Amino acid sequence: MTSARPDLETPEQSRRGPLSELAAPRRVFKRKRRNGLILMLKIALPLIALSCVGYIYYWWRQAPVIHPTEVLSDAKQQASSDVKLQKVQYNGVDANNRPFSITADHASQPQKAETAPPPQSGAAAGDASIVNLEKLMADMTMGDGAWVAVTADNGVYHRDAGTVDLSGNVTLFHDTGLSFETDAATVDLKNDWARGDQPVEGQNADGQLASQGFEVRDGGQTIVFTGRAYLKLFPKKSNGGGS
C-alpha cells in the first residue's frame, strides 16, 4: 500500500499556482477596508451636513443686520439734533392782558451748533426764544372782543417778541365771518396786529375779495387790504312776500 505524499500537488493547485494563494486573503482585506470606508462616510457625511446647517443658522441669528445709512450734511445733522415735541400749546396774554394761544402738531427748538451758518428768517440757532412750529393755529382776542384765528403749515414763534412768522397755506378767520388766504404773514400776538405782503384771496357772506396784501390794525377793529384790490359783492336776497 502506498501512502499519499504531502508534498505532491493536485492538478487544481497546480493550475492556481502560488500567487493565487496570496491573492485570496488580499481580496478579503480590500473588501473589508472598502466596507469600513463606506460605513465611515455614512456616518461622517450627515455629521458634516448637520454642522454646516448649524453654523449657518448660528450666524444668521448672531450676525448684525446692516442697513445702508445716509451720510448727513452739516445742516441735516443740525436739524436731527433739534429738540422736537408733538401736540404743543403756548398760552399768554397781550399788552392789554387779553389771552392768546398757539397750538401745533409739532414743535422743535434749534440747538446751538459749534459751527453754524448765519441764521435765516430770524431763527437763530441755539436761541431759546425761537420755536419752529408745524401745522399750527394761533388765536387771540382783539380789542373789541372779536376773535381771530390764523392757521398755517409752518411758523417760527419768537417767544420774547410775541410774534409768529407764518408760511404755507396761511388762513385768517374773523368771527364776523370773514376769511382769507395768503402764502405768508406775520402776527403780533402781544399787540394784536397782523400783516402780510403776499397776494390775498378771501370772502365773507357779502362777497369775495382779492388784494396784494393786508393789515389788521387797531386791535383787530380794522382790516386793510393793501395794493391793488378787487371786491365783488353778492346781491342781497330780498325778503319777498306780503300779508
XYZ file of C-alpha atoms in Angstrom:
243
model
C 0.000 0.000 0.000
C 1.305 3.343 -0.997
C 0.621 6.497 1.107
C -0.096 9.964 -0.362
C 2.850 12.241 -0.275
C 2.063 15.565 1.340
C 4.358 17.448 -0.931
C 2.555 16.368 -4.039
C 0.182 18.989 -5.586
C -3.200 18.283 -7.041
C -3.900 19.353 -10.620
C -6.168 22.213 -9.451
C -3.498 23.507 -7.099
C -1.007 23.233 -9.884
C -3.168 25.407 -12.150
C -3.663 28.169 -9.480
C -0.047 28.389 -8.618
C 1.441 30.111 -5.546
C 0.144 33.645 -6.494
C -3.498 32.588 -6.207
C -2.924 31.516 -2.615
C -1.594 35.030 -1.810
C -4.362 36.918 -3.699
C -7.275 35.385 -1.782
C -6.522 36.978 1.618
C -5.649 40.273 -0.120
C -9.099 40.416 -1.726
C -10.694 39.782 1.625
C -8.628 42.619 3.156
C -9.604 45.048 0.370
C -13.275 44.150 0.756
C -13.148 44.778 4.494
C -11.354 48.097 4.018
C -13.910 49.224 1.413
C -16.801 48.290 3.682
C -15.192 50.201 6.542
C -14.693 53.299 4.365
C -18.338 53.245 3.237
C -19.506 52.904 6.826
C -17.306 55.816 7.885
C -18.678 58.003 5.055
C -22.249 57.117 6.004
C -21.577 58.432 9.487
C -19.303 61.376 8.648
C -21.279 62.976 5.787
C -24.520 63.513 7.751
C -22.499 64.931 10.635
C -20.735 67.375 8.280
C -24.044 68.435 6.713
C -25.639 68.926 10.138
C -22.653 71.003 11.265
C -22.902 73.250 8.185
C -26.616 73.850 8.775
C -25.969 74.670 12.437
C -23.157 77.074 11.533
C -25.335 78.927 9.012
C -28.213 79.161 11.482
C -25.913 80.473 14.227
C -24.526 83.283 12.082
C -27.974 84.073 10.768
C -29.125 84.721 14.346
C -25.953 86.381 15.598
C -24.720 88.467 12.680
C -25.968 92.093 12.814
C -28.295 93.324 10.080
C -26.560 96.147 8.245
C -28.804 98.805 6.725
C -27.486 101.461 4.352
C -27.230 104.821 6.076
C -27.354 108.241 4.522
C -24.384 110.492 5.064
C -25.922 113.594 6.582
C -24.711 117.033 5.724
C -23.981 119.532 8.472
C -27.410 121.095 8.029
C -29.160 117.726 8.365
C -27.073 116.796 11.395
C -28.042 120.094 12.986
C -31.710 119.524 12.236
C -31.588 115.978 13.599
C -30.233 117.240 16.922
C -33.157 119.632 17.454
C -35.411 119.038 20.438
C -38.774 118.003 18.978
C -42.179 117.812 20.645
C -45.649 116.781 19.497
C -49.026 118.357 20.261
C -47.773 121.506 21.955
C -49.622 124.601 23.184
C -48.343 128.015 24.226
C -50.575 130.361 26.215
C -50.045 134.009 27.078
C -51.594 137.452 27.360
C -51.159 140.530 25.221
C -50.239 144.059 26.306
C -53.818 144.603 27.490
C -53.951 141.326 29.424
C -56.111 139.617 26.806
C -55.394 135.898 26.298
C -53.854 134.327 23.223
C -52.717 130.794 22.453
C -50.761 128.819 19.883
C -51.272 125.110 19.232
C -49.167 122.991 16.866
C -48.835 119.349 15.834
C -45.039 119.526 16.064
C -42.574 121.940 17.625
C -38.771 121.935 17.579
C -36.192 124.181 19.162
C -32.931 124.560 17.209
C -29.854 123.547 19.168
C -26.701 125.611 19.102
C -24.011 124.110 16.882
C -20.253 124.613 17.209
C -20.082 125.898 13.667
C -23.451 127.086 12.444
C -24.365 129.071 9.330
C -25.818 132.568 9.735
C -29.475 132.379 10.862
C -32.180 132.925 8.285
C -35.686 134.312 8.665
C -34.923 135.468 12.183
C -34.458 131.902 13.509
C -31.102 131.940 15.231
C -29.605 128.557 16.063
C -29.428 127.977 19.778
C -31.775 130.879 20.624
C -34.064 129.583 23.369
C -36.782 132.065 22.402
C -37.139 130.609 18.883
C -39.528 127.690 18.275
C -40.228 126.139 14.878
C -43.834 125.001 14.503
C -45.669 122.723 12.089
C -49.428 122.623 11.420
C -50.213 125.420 13.824
C -53.122 127.632 14.818
C -52.851 130.952 16.672
C -55.932 132.582 18.126
C -56.319 135.858 20.001
C -58.965 138.155 21.377
C -58.999 141.609 19.830
C -59.674 144.986 21.452
C -63.387 144.978 20.625
C -63.791 141.441 21.920
C -63.635 139.946 18.432
C -61.990 136.577 17.997
C -59.366 135.997 15.287
C -57.617 132.738 14.408
C -54.777 132.102 11.972
C -53.663 128.689 10.675
C -50.567 127.788 8.647
C -48.406 124.838 7.632
C -45.274 126.283 9.246
C -44.348 129.027 11.651
C -41.455 130.494 13.606
C -42.547 131.624 17.046
C -40.458 134.359 18.664
C -41.487 133.947 22.284
C -39.752 137.041 23.622
C -41.237 139.314 20.960
C -44.592 137.510 20.891
C -44.626 137.293 17.093
C -45.140 134.394 14.700
C -43.803 134.289 11.138
C -46.223 132.120 9.170
C -45.738 130.385 5.825
C -47.617 127.885 3.709
C -51.426 127.984 3.329
C -51.881 130.855 5.773
C -55.586 131.344 6.506
C -57.118 134.032 8.739
C -60.588 133.662 10.244
C -62.513 136.551 11.826
C -65.609 135.930 13.914
C -67.558 138.294 11.654
C -67.422 135.568 9.002
C -64.523 136.963 7.010
C -61.774 134.535 5.981
C -58.895 134.927 3.550
C -55.809 133.036 2.469
C -52.241 134.048 1.630
C -48.785 132.469 1.385
C -47.023 134.267 4.255
C -47.833 136.628 7.109
C -46.594 137.891 10.466
C -48.808 138.002 13.546
C -48.025 140.033 16.665
C -49.852 138.299 19.490
C -48.915 140.849 22.135
C -50.004 143.941 20.214
C -52.932 142.435 18.286
C -51.902 143.089 14.726
C -51.104 141.067 11.641
C -49.814 141.867 8.191
C -48.651 140.258 5.001
C -47.376 141.387 1.612
C -48.310 138.292 -0.403
C -51.420 138.064 -2.624
C -54.640 137.616 -0.655
C -57.920 135.956 -1.586
C -60.902 135.983 0.751
C -64.648 136.038 1.165
C -67.486 136.525 3.595
C -71.234 136.431 3.391
C -71.315 139.720 1.438
C -68.814 138.954 -1.326
C -65.332 137.996 -2.471
C -62.105 139.999 -2.417
C -58.528 139.886 -3.622
C -55.540 142.140 -2.969
C -51.763 142.286 -2.926
C -51.503 142.313 0.877
C -53.328 143.008 4.128
C -53.013 144.590 7.556
C -55.000 144.048 10.725
C -54.930 147.305 12.716
C -56.481 148.962 15.757
C -56.574 145.839 17.868
C -58.405 143.908 15.181
C -61.106 146.518 14.608
C -59.763 147.443 11.150
C -58.619 145.167 8.317
C -56.961 146.964 5.374
C -56.358 145.186 2.071
C -53.299 146.825 0.544
C -52.090 147.244 -3.017
C -54.342 146.653 -5.971
C -57.582 145.286 -4.553
C -60.652 143.669 -6.054
C -64.056 143.322 -4.398
C -67.143 141.518 -5.655
C -70.353 141.999 -3.673
C -73.124 139.451 -3.678
C -76.658 140.807 -4.228
C -78.708 140.703 -1.093
C -81.723 138.494 -1.157
C -84.967 140.380 -0.795
C -87.474 139.169 1.749
C -90.416 138.788 -0.568
C -93.987 138.014 0.331
C -96.669 140.072 2.000
C -99.703 139.710 4.165
